Coordinates of C-alpha atoms in Angstrom, one line a residue:
Chain A
M16 CA 0.0 0.0 0.0
S17 CA 1.5 3.3 -1.1
A18 CA 1.5 6.2 1.5
I19 CA 0.6 8.6 -1.3
V20 CA -2.8 6.9 -1.7
L21 CA -3.4 7.3 2.0
L22 CA -2.3 10.9 1.9
L23 CA -4.4 11.8 -1.1
L24 CA -7.5 9.9 0.1
G25 CA -7.3 11.5 3.5
L26 CA -6.6 15.1 2.4
G27 CA -9.2 14.7 -0.5
G28 CA -11.8 13.4 1.9
M29 CA -11.3 16.3 4.3
A30 CA -11.2 18.8 1.5
A31 CA -14.5 17.4 0.2
G32 CA -15.9 17.6 3.7
Y33 CA -14.9 21.3 3.9
L34 CA -16.2 22.1 0.4
F35 CA -19.6 20.4 0.6
Y36 CA -20.6 19.2 4.1
S37 CA -19.4 22.3 5.9
R38 CA -21.3 24.5 3.4
F39 CA -24.4 22.5 4.0
I40 CA -24.0 22.7 7.8
A41 CA -23.2 26.5 7.7
D42 CA -26.1 27.4 5.3
R43 CA -28.9 25.0 6.3
I44 CA -28.3 24.1 10.0
F45 CA -26.4 27.0 11.6
R46 CA -27.7 29.4 9.0
L47 CA -24.6 31.7 9.3
D48 CA -25.6 35.2 8.4
P49 CA -23.1 37.6 6.9
N50 CA -25.2 40.6 8.2
F51 CA -25.2 39.4 11.8
R52 CA -23.3 41.9 13.9
T53 CA -20.7 39.8 15.7
P54 CA -19.6 40.4 19.3
A55 CA -16.2 41.5 17.9
H56 CA -18.0 44.5 16.4
E57 CA -20.7 44.9 19.0
Y58 CA -18.3 45.1 21.9
E59 CA -15.1 46.1 20.1
D60 CA -12.6 47.2 22.8
G61 CA -9.2 46.6 21.3
V62 CA -8.5 44.1 24.0
D63 CA -10.7 41.0 23.9
F64 CA -13.1 41.9 21.2
V65 CA -11.3 42.7 18.0
P66 CA -12.6 42.0 14.5
T67 CA -9.8 39.9 12.9
N68 CA -8.9 38.9 9.4
R69 CA -10.2 35.3 8.9
Y70 CA -6.9 33.9 7.7
V71 CA -5.1 35.4 10.8
L72 CA -7.8 34.1 13.1
W73 CA -7.6 30.6 11.4
G74 CA -3.9 30.6 12.1
H75 CA -4.4 31.6 15.7
H76 CA -7.2 29.1 16.2
F77 CA -5.3 26.2 14.5
T78 CA -2.0 26.7 16.3
S79 CA -3.9 27.1 19.6
V80 CA -5.7 23.8 19.2
A81 CA -2.8 21.8 17.6
G82 CA -0.6 20.4 20.3
A83 CA 1.1 17.1 20.7
A84 CA -2.3 15.3 21.2
P85 CA -3.1 14.9 17.4
I86 CA 0.3 13.2 17.1
V87 CA 0.2 11.1 20.3
G88 CA -3.3 9.7 19.9
P89 CA -3.0 8.4 16.3
A90 CA 0.5 7.1 16.9
I91 CA -0.8 5.0 19.7
A92 CA -4.0 3.9 17.9
V93 CA -2.3 2.4 14.8
I94 CA -1.6 -0.6 17.0
W95 CA -5.0 -1.8 15.8
G96 CA -3.8 -1.3 12.2
W97 CA -3.8 1.8 10.0
L98 CA -7.3 1.5 8.7
P99 CA -9.3 2.1 11.9
A100 CA -7.2 5.1 12.8
F101 CA -7.3 6.5 9.3
V102 CA -11.1 6.1 9.0
W103 CA -11.8 7.6 12.4
V104 CA -9.5 10.6 11.7
V105 CA -11.0 11.4 8.3
L106 CA -14.7 10.7 9.2
G107 CA -14.2 12.2 12.6
T108 CA -12.8 15.4 11.2
I109 CA -15.6 15.7 8.6
F110 CA -18.7 14.7 10.6
F111 CA -17.6 15.3 14.2
A112 CA -14.8 17.8 14.7
G113 CA -15.7 20.3 12.0
V114 CA -19.3 20.5 13.1
H115 CA -18.3 20.6 16.8
D116 CA -15.7 23.4 16.3
S117 CA -17.7 25.6 13.9
G118 CA -20.8 24.9 16.1
A119 CA -19.0 26.1 19.2
L120 CA -18.0 29.3 17.4
W121 CA -21.6 29.8 16.2
A122 CA -23.1 29.1 19.7
S123 CA -20.7 31.5 21.3
V124 CA -21.1 34.3 18.8
R125 CA -24.9 34.1 19.1
N126 CA -24.5 34.5 22.9
R127 CA -22.3 37.5 23.2
A128 CA -19.1 35.4 22.8
K129 CA -19.6 33.7 26.1
S130 CA -17.4 30.7 26.8
V131 CA -18.9 27.3 26.4
G132 CA -18.7 26.8 30.2
A133 CA -20.9 29.9 30.8
L134 CA -23.2 28.8 28.0
T135 CA -23.6 25.4 29.6
G136 CA -24.8 27.1 32.7
E137 CA -27.3 29.2 30.8
V138 CA -28.5 26.7 28.2
V139 CA -28.4 23.4 30.0
G140 CA -28.4 24.3 33.8
H141 CA -26.1 25.0 36.7
R142 CA -25.4 21.4 37.6
A143 CA -24.0 20.9 34.1
R144 CA -21.8 24.0 34.6
T145 CA -20.4 22.5 37.8
I146 CA -19.5 19.3 36.0
F147 CA -18.0 21.3 33.2
M148 CA -15.6 23.0 35.6
I149 CA -14.5 19.7 37.1
V150 CA -14.1 18.1 33.6
I151 CA -12.0 21.1 32.4
F152 CA -9.8 20.8 35.5
L153 CA -9.3 17.1 34.9
V154 CA -8.4 17.6 31.3
L155 CA -5.8 20.3 32.1
L156 CA -4.4 18.1 34.9
M157 CA -4.0 15.1 32.6
V158 CA -2.6 17.2 29.7
N159 CA 0.1 18.6 31.9
A160 CA 1.0 15.2 33.4
V161 CA 0.9 13.4 30.1
F162 CA 3.0 16.0 28.2
G163 CA 5.6 16.1 30.9
V164 CA 6.2 12.4 30.4
V165 CA 6.0 12.6 26.7
I166 CA 8.7 15.3 26.4
A167 CA 10.9 13.5 28.9
N168 CA 10.7 10.3 26.8
L169 CA 11.5 12.2 23.7
L170 CA 14.6 13.8 25.2
I171 CA 15.8 10.5 26.5
N172 CA 15.3 8.7 23.2
N173 CA 16.8 11.4 21.2
P174 CA 19.6 13.2 23.2
G175 CA 20.4 15.3 20.1
A176 CA 17.1 17.1 20.6
V177 CA 18.0 18.5 24.0
V178 CA 20.0 21.5 22.7
P179 CA 17.3 22.6 20.2
V180 CA 14.4 22.0 22.6
W181 CA 15.9 24.1 25.4
G182 CA 17.6 26.4 22.9
A183 CA 14.2 27.2 21.4
I184 CA 13.4 28.9 24.8
A185 CA 16.5 31.2 24.4
V186 CA 15.6 31.9 20.8
A187 CA 12.0 32.9 21.9
L188 CA 13.3 35.1 24.7
I189 CA 15.6 36.9 22.3
I190 CA 13.0 37.4 19.5
G191 CA 10.5 38.5 22.2
Q192 CA 12.8 41.3 23.2
L193 CA 13.6 42.2 19.6
I194 CA 9.9 42.5 18.7
Y195 CA 8.8 44.1 22.0
R196 CA 11.5 46.8 21.9
R197 CA 10.9 47.2 18.2
I198 CA 14.5 46.7 17.4
I199 CA 13.9 44.8 14.2
G200 CA 10.6 44.4 12.1
L201 CA 8.5 41.3 12.5
G202 CA 9.3 39.9 9.0
V203 CA 13.0 39.9 9.6
V204 CA 12.6 38.5 13.1
S205 CA 10.5 35.7 11.8
V206 CA 13.1 34.7 9.3
V207 CA 15.9 35.0 11.8
G208 CA 14.0 33.1 14.5
V209 CA 13.1 30.2 12.2
L210 CA 16.7 30.1 10.9
A211 CA 18.1 30.1 14.4
L212 CA 15.8 27.3 15.4
Y213 CA 16.7 25.2 12.4
S214 CA 20.5 25.9 13.0
L215 CA 20.0 24.5 16.5
I216 CA 18.3 21.4 15.0
Y217 CA 21.3 20.9 12.8
I218 CA 23.8 21.5 15.8
G219 CA 21.8 19.3 18.2
P220 CA 22.7 15.8 17.0
Q221 CA 26.4 16.8 17.1
V222 CA 26.3 17.7 20.8
P223 CA 23.9 15.1 22.4
V224 CA 23.0 15.7 26.0
A225 CA 22.0 12.8 28.2
L226 CA 21.2 12.9 31.9
P227 CA 23.0 10.4 34.1
D228 CA 20.9 7.3 34.9
Q229 CA 20.6 8.3 38.6
V230 CA 20.7 11.8 40.0
M231 CA 20.0 11.8 43.8
G232 CA 18.1 8.5 43.5
L233 CA 16.0 9.8 40.6
S234 CA 15.9 8.2 37.1
A235 CA 16.7 10.3 34.1
S236 CA 13.0 10.3 33.2
A237 CA 12.0 11.6 36.6
S238 CA 14.7 14.3 36.5
W239 CA 13.5 15.5 33.1
I240 CA 9.9 15.6 34.3
L241 CA 10.9 17.7 37.4
L242 CA 13.0 20.0 35.2
L243 CA 10.1 20.4 32.8
F244 CA 7.6 21.3 35.5
A245 CA 10.1 23.8 37.0
Y246 CA 10.4 25.4 33.5
A247 CA 6.6 25.4 33.0
A248 CA 5.9 26.9 36.4
I249 CA 8.4 29.8 35.7
A250 CA 7.1 30.2 32.1
S251 CA 3.5 30.4 33.3
L252 CA 4.4 33.1 35.9
L253 CA 6.4 35.3 33.4
P254 CA 4.6 38.1 31.5
V255 CA 3.2 36.5 28.3
W256 CA 5.2 38.8 26.0
V257 CA 8.5 37.6 27.4
L258 CA 8.3 34.0 26.5
L259 CA 4.9 32.5 25.6
Q260 CA 4.0 34.9 22.8
P261 CA 7.2 34.7 20.8
R262 CA 7.5 30.9 21.5
D263 CA 4.0 30.2 20.2
Y264 CA 4.7 32.4 17.2
I265 CA 7.8 30.5 16.2
N266 CA 6.1 27.3 17.0
G267 CA 3.2 28.2 14.7
L268 CA 5.6 28.9 11.8
Q269 CA 7.5 25.7 12.5
L270 CA 4.2 23.7 12.4
F271 CA 3.5 24.9 8.8
V272 CA 7.1 24.2 7.8
G273 CA 7.1 20.8 9.4
L274 CA 3.8 19.7 7.8
I275 CA 4.9 20.9 4.3
L276 CA 8.2 19.0 4.7
L277 CA 6.6 15.8 5.8
Y278 CA 3.9 15.9 3.1
G279 CA 6.5 16.8 0.5
A280 CA 8.7 13.9 1.6
V281 CA 5.7 11.5 1.3
L282 CA 4.9 12.7 -2.2
I283 CA 8.6 12.5 -3.4
G284 CA 9.7 9.4 -1.6
N285 CA 6.4 7.4 -1.9
P286 CA 7.0 5.2 1.2
T287 CA 5.1 1.9 1.6
V288 CA 2.8 1.4 4.6
V289 CA 4.2 -1.7 6.3
A290 CA 1.8 -1.8 9.2
P291 CA -1.1 -4.1 8.7
M292 CA -4.4 -2.7 7.5
I293 CA -6.2 -4.3 10.5
N294 CA -3.9 -5.8 13.1
V295 CA -5.4 -9.2 14.1
D296 CA -2.3 -10.0 16.1
V297 CA -2.3 -7.3 18.7
P298 CA 0.1 -7.6 21.7
A299 CA -1.2 -9.1 24.9
G300 CA -3.0 -6.6 27.1
T301 CA -4.2 -4.4 24.2
P302 CA -7.8 -3.3 24.9
S303 CA -10.5 -3.8 22.3
L304 CA -10.6 -1.4 19.4
L305 CA -14.3 -0.7 20.1
P306 CA -14.6 1.6 22.1
L307 CA -11.0 2.5 22.9
L308 CA -10.1 3.8 19.4
F309 CA -12.6 6.6 19.8
V310 CA -11.1 7.9 23.0
T311 CA -7.4 7.1 22.1
I312 CA -7.7 9.5 19.1
A313 CA -9.4 12.6 20.6
C314 CA -7.6 15.6 19.0
G315 CA -7.3 14.9 15.3
A316 CA -10.9 13.4 15.2
I317 CA -12.9 15.4 17.8
S318 CA -11.7 17.1 20.9
G319 CA -13.5 19.1 23.6
F320 CA -10.5 21.3 24.1
H321 CA -11.3 22.9 20.7
G322 CA -14.6 24.1 22.1
L323 CA -12.8 25.9 24.9
V324 CA -10.5 27.8 22.4
A325 CA -13.4 28.4 19.9
S326 CA -15.6 30.0 22.5
G327 CA -12.8 31.4 24.6
T328 CA -10.8 33.7 22.3
S329 CA -11.8 32.9 18.7
S330 CA -15.4 33.8 19.0
K331 CA -14.5 37.3 20.4
Q332 CA -12.5 38.0 17.2
L333 CA -14.8 36.7 14.5
N334 CA -15.2 39.5 11.9
Q335 CA -18.3 38.0 10.2
E336 CA -20.5 35.1 11.3
T337 CA -19.9 33.3 8.0
D338 CA -16.1 33.2 8.9
A339 CA -17.1 30.5 11.6
R340 CA -17.1 28.0 8.7
F341 CA -13.5 28.8 7.7
V342 CA -12.1 29.3 11.1
G343 CA -13.9 26.5 12.9
Y344 CA -14.3 23.8 10.3
F345 CA -11.1 24.4 8.4
G346 CA -9.3 24.6 11.7
A347 CA -10.5 21.1 12.4
V348 CA -9.3 20.1 9.0
G349 CA -5.8 21.5 9.8
E350 CA -5.8 19.4 13.0
G351 CA -7.0 16.3 11.0
S352 CA -4.2 16.7 8.5
L353 CA -1.6 16.7 11.4
A354 CA -3.2 13.5 12.7
L355 CA -3.0 12.1 9.2
A356 CA 0.7 12.9 9.0
A357 CA 1.1 11.1 12.3
I358 CA -0.6 8.0 11.0
I359 CA 1.5 7.9 7.9
A360 CA 4.7 8.5 9.9
A361 CA 3.9 5.7 12.4
T362 CA 2.9 3.2 9.7
A363 CA 4.9 3.9 6.6
G364 CA 8.2 5.0 8.2
F365 CA 9.4 1.5 9.0
A366 CA 11.4 -0.7 6.6
T367 CA 9.5 -3.9 7.4
L368 CA 6.5 -5.2 9.3
A369 CA 8.9 -6.9 11.8
D370 CA 10.5 -3.5 12.5
W371 CA 7.1 -2.0 13.1
Q372 CA 6.1 -4.9 15.4
A373 CA 9.3 -4.4 17.3
V374 CA 8.1 -0.9 18.2
Y375 CA 4.5 -1.7 18.9
T376 CA 5.1 -4.4 21.6
A377 CA 2.3 -3.2 24.0
F378 CA -0.6 -0.8 24.1
G379 CA 0.8 2.7 24.7
Q380 CA 4.1 1.9 23.1
G381 CA 5.0 3.6 19.8
S382 CA 3.4 6.9 20.6
L383 CA 5.6 9.9 19.8
T384 CA 8.7 7.7 19.4
A385 CA 7.1 5.9 16.4
F386 CA 6.1 9.3 14.9
V387 CA 9.6 10.6 15.3
D388 CA 11.5 7.5 14.0
G389 CA 9.0 6.8 11.2
G390 CA 8.7 10.4 10.2
A391 CA 12.5 10.8 10.2
A392 CA 12.8 7.8 7.9
I393 CA 10.3 9.3 5.5
L394 CA 12.0 12.7 5.6
A395 CA 15.4 11.0 5.0
G396 CA 14.0 9.0 2.1
G397 CA 12.0 11.8 0.5
M398 CA 14.0 14.9 1.1
G399 CA 17.5 13.3 1.4
M400 CA 17.8 14.7 4.8
D401 CA 20.4 13.3 7.3
A402 CA 18.4 10.8 9.4
G403 CA 19.7 12.2 12.7
V404 CA 18.8 15.8 11.8
A405 CA 15.4 14.6 10.5
A406 CA 14.7 12.8 13.8
T407 CA 15.8 15.8 15.8
L408 CA 13.5 18.0 13.7
L409 CA 10.5 15.9 14.4
T410 CA 11.4 15.5 18.1
V411 CA 11.8 19.3 18.4
M412 CA 8.4 19.8 16.6
A413 CA 6.6 17.4 18.9
A414 CA 8.4 18.6 22.1
L415 CA 7.7 22.2 21.4
F416 CA 4.1 21.5 20.8
A417 CA 3.9 19.6 24.0
G418 CA 5.9 22.3 25.8
T419 CA 3.8 25.2 24.8
T420 CA 0.6 23.2 25.6
M421 CA 2.1 22.4 29.0
D422 CA 2.9 26.0 30.0
T423 CA -0.4 27.3 28.8
G424 CA -2.2 24.4 30.5
L425 CA -0.4 25.2 33.8
R426 CA -1.4 28.8 33.5
L427 CA -5.0 27.9 32.9
Q428 CA -4.9 25.4 35.8
R429 CA -3.5 28.2 38.0
Y430 CA -6.5 30.5 37.0
I431 CA -8.9 27.8 38.0
F432 CA -7.2 27.5 41.5
Q433 CA -7.3 31.3 41.8
E434 CA -11.0 31.4 40.8
W435 CA -11.7 28.7 43.5
G436 CA -9.7 30.8 46.0
E437 CA -12.0 33.7 45.3
I438 CA -15.2 31.6 45.4
Y439 CA -14.2 30.0 48.7
Q440 CA -12.5 33.2 50.1
Q441 CA -9.1 31.6 50.5
K442 CA -6.9 34.7 50.0
W443 CA -3.6 32.8 49.8
L444 CA -4.9 30.8 46.9
T445 CA -5.8 33.8 44.8
R446 CA -2.1 34.7 44.5
P447 CA -0.2 33.5 41.4
L448 CA 2.7 31.7 43.2
P449 CA 0.8 29.4 45.6
A450 CA -1.8 28.7 42.9
T451 CA 1.0 27.7 40.4
L452 CA 2.8 25.6 43.0
L453 CA -0.4 23.8 43.8
S454 CA -1.0 23.2 40.1
V455 CA 2.5 21.7 39.7
A456 CA 2.0 19.6 42.8
T457 CA -1.2 18.1 41.5
C458 CA 0.4 17.3 38.1
L459 CA 3.4 15.7 39.8
L460 CA 1.1 13.7 42.1
L461 CA -0.6 12.3 39.0
A462 CA 2.7 11.6 37.2
F463 CA 4.4 10.0 40.1
G464 CA 1.3 8.6 41.9
A465 CA 0.1 6.7 38.9
G466 CA 3.5 5.9 37.3
G467 CA 5.8 5.2 40.3
A468 CA 9.3 6.5 40.7
D469 CA 10.0 7.3 37.1
G470 CA 7.0 9.6 36.9
S471 CA 5.5 7.8 33.8
G472 CA 1.9 8.1 35.1
G473 CA 1.1 10.4 32.2
L474 CA 1.1 7.8 29.6
L475 CA -0.9 5.3 31.7
I476 CA -3.7 7.8 31.9
W477 CA -3.7 8.7 28.2
P478 CA -7.1 6.9 27.5
L479 CA -8.5 8.6 30.6
F480 CA -7.5 11.9 29.1
G481 CA -9.3 10.9 25.9
T482 CA -12.5 10.0 27.8
T483 CA -12.4 13.3 29.8
N484 CA -11.8 15.3 26.6
Q485 CA -14.6 13.5 24.8
L486 CA -17.0 14.4 27.7
L487 CA -16.1 18.0 27.2
A488 CA -16.9 17.7 23.5
G489 CA -20.2 16.0 24.5
L490 CA -21.1 19.0 26.7
T491 CA -20.3 21.4 23.9
L492 CA -22.4 19.4 21.4
L493 CA -25.2 19.3 23.9
V494 CA -25.3 23.1 24.1
I495 CA -25.3 23.3 20.3
T496 CA -28.0 20.7 19.9
I497 CA -30.3 22.4 22.4
M498 CA -29.8 25.7 20.7
L499 CA -30.8 24.1 17.4
V500 CA -33.8 22.3 18.8
R501 CA -35.1 25.5 20.4
R502 CA -34.8 27.2 17.0
G503 CA -36.7 24.3 15.4
R504 CA -33.8 23.3 13.1
P505 CA -32.6 19.7 12.3
A506 CA -30.5 18.6 15.3
I507 CA -29.5 15.2 14.0
Y508 CA -26.1 16.5 12.8
T509 CA -25.0 17.3 16.3
L510 CA -27.2 14.9 18.2
G511 CA -25.8 11.9 16.3
P512 CA -22.1 12.6 17.2
L513 CA -23.2 13.5 20.8
V514 CA -24.9 10.1 21.4
F515 CA -22.0 8.2 19.7
L516 CA -19.5 10.0 21.9
L517 CA -21.3 9.5 25.1
V518 CA -21.9 5.7 24.4
M519 CA -18.2 5.2 23.5
T520 CA -16.9 7.2 26.4
L521 CA -19.1 5.3 28.9
L522 CA -18.1 2.0 27.5
A523 CA -14.4 2.9 27.5
L524 CA -14.7 4.0 31.1
L525 CA -16.3 0.8 32.2
I526 CA -13.7 -1.3 30.4
Q527 CA -10.9 0.7 31.9
L528 CA -12.5 0.4 35.4
K529 CA -12.3 -3.3 35.1
S530 CA -8.7 -3.3 33.9
F531 CA -7.6 -1.0 36.7
Y532 CA -9.4 -3.2 39.3
D533 CA -7.8 -6.3 37.8
K534 CA -4.4 -4.6 38.1
Q535 CA -5.3 -3.4 41.6
D536 CA -4.3 0.1 40.5
W537 CA -6.4 2.1 43.1
F538 CA -5.1 5.5 42.1
L539 CA -6.3 5.2 38.5
L540 CA -9.4 3.4 39.6
G541 CA -10.3 6.4 41.8
L542 CA -9.6 8.8 38.9
D543 CA -11.7 6.6 36.6
L544 CA -14.6 6.7 39.0
V545 CA -14.5 10.5 39.2
V546 CA -14.6 10.7 35.3
L547 CA -17.3 7.9 35.2
V548 CA -19.5 9.8 37.7
A549 CA -19.0 13.0 35.6
A550 CA -19.9 11.0 32.4
L551 CA -23.1 9.6 34.0
L552 CA -24.1 13.0 35.2
V553 CA -23.5 14.5 31.8
T554 CA -25.6 11.8 30.2
L555 CA -28.5 12.4 32.7
E556 CA -28.2 16.2 32.1
C557 CA -28.3 15.5 28.3
A558 CA -31.4 13.4 28.6
A559 CA -33.2 15.9 30.8
A560 CA -32.2 19.0 28.8
L561 CA -33.1 17.4 25.5
R562 CA -36.4 16.1 26.7
K563 CA -37.3 19.6 27.9
A564 CA -36.0 21.2 24.7
F565 CA -38.0 18.8 22.5
S566 CA -41.2 19.3 24.5
Q567 CA -41.1 23.1 24.1
E568 CA -42.5 24.9 21.1
P569 CA -39.6 25.8 18.9
A570 CA -39.1 29.6 18.6
E571 CA -37.1 30.7 15.6
Q572 CA -34.6 33.3 16.8
G573 CA -31.4 34.7 15.4
Chain B
M1 CA 5.7 46.4 -10.2
A2 CA 8.1 47.3 -7.3
G3 CA 5.2 49.3 -5.7
R4 CA 3.0 46.2 -5.9
I5 CA 5.6 44.0 -4.3
L6 CA 6.2 46.5 -1.6
G7 CA 2.5 46.8 -1.0
A8 CA 2.1 43.0 -0.8
L9 CA 5.1 42.8 1.6
R10 CA 3.6 45.5 3.8
R11 CA 0.2 43.7 3.9
L12 CA 2.0 40.4 4.7
N13 CA 3.9 42.2 7.6
E14 CA 0.6 43.6 8.8
L15 CA -1.1 40.2 8.8
G16 CA 2.0 38.7 10.5
T17 CA 1.8 41.3 13.3
Q18 CA -1.9 40.5 13.7
Y19 CA -1.1 36.8 13.9
Y20 CA 1.7 37.4 16.4
N21 CA -0.6 39.5 18.6
A22 CA -3.9 37.7 18.3
P23 CA -3.5 35.1 21.0
Y24 CA -2.0 37.4 23.6
R25 CA -3.5 40.8 22.8
A26 CA -5.9 40.7 25.8
A27 CA -3.3 39.5 28.3
I28 CA -0.8 42.2 27.3
A29 CA -3.5 45.0 27.3
R30 CA -4.6 43.9 30.7
A31 CA -1.0 43.9 32.1
R32 CA -0.4 47.3 30.6
R33 CA -3.7 48.6 32.1
D34 CA -2.7 47.3 35.6
E35 CA 0.6 49.0 35.4
E36 CA -1.0 52.3 34.4
D37 CA -3.5 51.9 37.2
L38 CA -0.8 51.4 39.8
F39 CA 1.2 54.3 38.4
M40 CA -1.8 56.6 38.5
L41 CA -2.5 55.5 42.1
L42 CA 1.1 56.3 43.1
V43 CA 1.1 59.7 41.5
F44 CA -2.3 60.6 42.8
S45 CA -1.6 59.7 46.4
E46 CA 1.7 61.5 46.2
M47 CA 0.0 64.6 44.9
M48 CA -2.8 64.7 47.4
G49 CA -0.6 63.7 50.4
I50 CA -2.6 60.6 51.0
P51 CA -0.7 57.6 52.6
N52 CA 0.2 55.5 49.6
P53 CA -2.0 52.4 49.5
A54 CA 0.3 50.9 46.9
A55 CA 3.5 51.3 48.9
W56 CA 3.9 47.5 49.2
S57 CA 4.5 47.1 45.6
T58 CA 6.7 50.1 45.0
L59 CA 9.8 48.0 45.3
E60 CA 8.4 45.7 42.6
L61 CA 7.8 48.8 40.4
Q62 CA 11.2 50.2 40.9
P63 CA 12.8 48.5 37.8
L64 CA 9.9 49.8 35.7
L65 CA 10.0 53.3 37.1
M66 CA 13.8 53.5 36.8
D67 CA 13.8 53.7 33.0
R68 CA 11.0 56.2 32.9
F69 CA 12.6 58.3 35.6
H70 CA 15.9 58.3 33.7
E71 CA 14.1 59.4 30.5
W72 CA 12.4 62.1 32.5
H73 CA 15.5 63.7 34.0
T74 CA 17.5 63.6 30.8
R75 CA 14.5 65.1 29.0
M76 CA 14.5 67.8 31.6
C77 CA 18.2 68.5 30.8
M78 CA 19.5 67.1 34.1
E79 CA 22.5 65.0 33.5
R80 CA 22.1 63.0 36.7
S81 CA 19.2 62.1 38.9
P82 CA 18.2 65.1 41.0
L83 CA 17.1 62.9 43.9
D84 CA 19.8 61.7 46.3
H85 CA 18.0 58.6 47.3
F86 CA 16.9 57.6 43.8
R87 CA 20.0 57.2 41.6
C88 CA 19.4 55.7 38.2
C89 CA 22.6 56.5 36.4

């Protein structure tokens, strides 16, 4: 099987989805109106509400939602063979993610650009809002714990990436100063920044850095995780213009360059997909494809996190309501194309089936390492790049994604703690430093509590991250569905994905509950129970809210 | 032709700047507003002789004020800081 076929089928399918299905959804279901005065114009303040060019907003939206998750999920899920992951990514993007993301934008824009959490409180009820807060907190907690482990593993497996990954921070700090103090124009800074980053990628493999096996009784993995959290805590406390803003910018540019390089290499090199279409010989202990596939690949198919970004910042900057189709749906297509690249790298980047099987020895194996090794082989074959440099390039790409998500995630988690401090009048908790330390402590508790001394708890909880994230997506779809029902419009296009997601999530949680009980893993069992209770409550809220919405006379409104 | 290329480059730079600022525009504007608020509070309390409610954070502000203070006294044609207890250069 040629990887070009997979690439063209996937991209073609998603392009068709954007051209035809998204038009149908935008015109007939959401009925996007070019004359509707969006909140960006209604409340324009130059701070939060700013009408923004749709291409710029798409770039902002896409790079905000694209983290390491659309790479990690598919790279794990190909253990069941390439076909299930491919089909779920393509169909999930077309029928689930695109509708969910553009719907979240539409719902928010029609409600004064409120966040989906606030909307849940208004449209569904206050109980649902409470669940929403808990689910968001759990998602952030898991993202931070997972990505800490993921980056640590990447740095251990590819010591050549240590210099560029940490050097990228220095590059971001310098270009941040250059832009902020207006020393050089943005265009020149962008070129210089990207060149500096790629020079570091070239230098990296020549000066590999590996931590000693034991430092004060800690393994290399545990030491990296602690260092990464120390970095993320400092980064989340610094003013955003110092580090986060230039870092995200360079990262965004690098995402486009990386994707173009990888797709170009596939088209030139035409690698063969060596992984089986459907893997009937999965390693022992691999859970069943149904329902775990649908929670293992969350970002890249459908992800609740996108709803947070869409309703959080993107909806406040939407120039025209009709732009929701391009920004929301095409943003999902961008994420889907990244997931597709991950599938191709993790299945076509190996010389033989035996090589592939040697990597995928157990569920959760492969992951980013397969993406990096496979992708590097494709880049080396297609572009004639040195294999070490190619591997470093992909490692840096993945680690930077995970890193920026981590420090943004930690900042958001800190805000939640500070908000709780205000609600429960705990003055000490409203200060940034204690709230940040508490956020780091909870993440470390998860990483080391679930994973033991090497702090690998993050990867063990990956499917739990998927279920929690899908619950978040379910809540967003519920808000959109109720809004559609109240307006007397067809709701099947959001109700279908909602029911499917809830059924798969509940099934996955029950299966995981049994496996944690069998392994006597009480920590994960407890966490699973919290998510399961939240999932059941969401299901009950869905049923009650939908029954009420269907029984009411539809009132056509804006 | 050259004009068109220049125009396109200018437009590209404009879009790039928007892309750079879009995710963090609100956070930076808020930080700037907070800084202005605190500065106004300091000046106002100093002017009216009211005990300064923001005294606790003046130390934190010192690095920010230092640059501005230096700019001010050079603009006023004073080569050195006129205050004995606040030396910036």
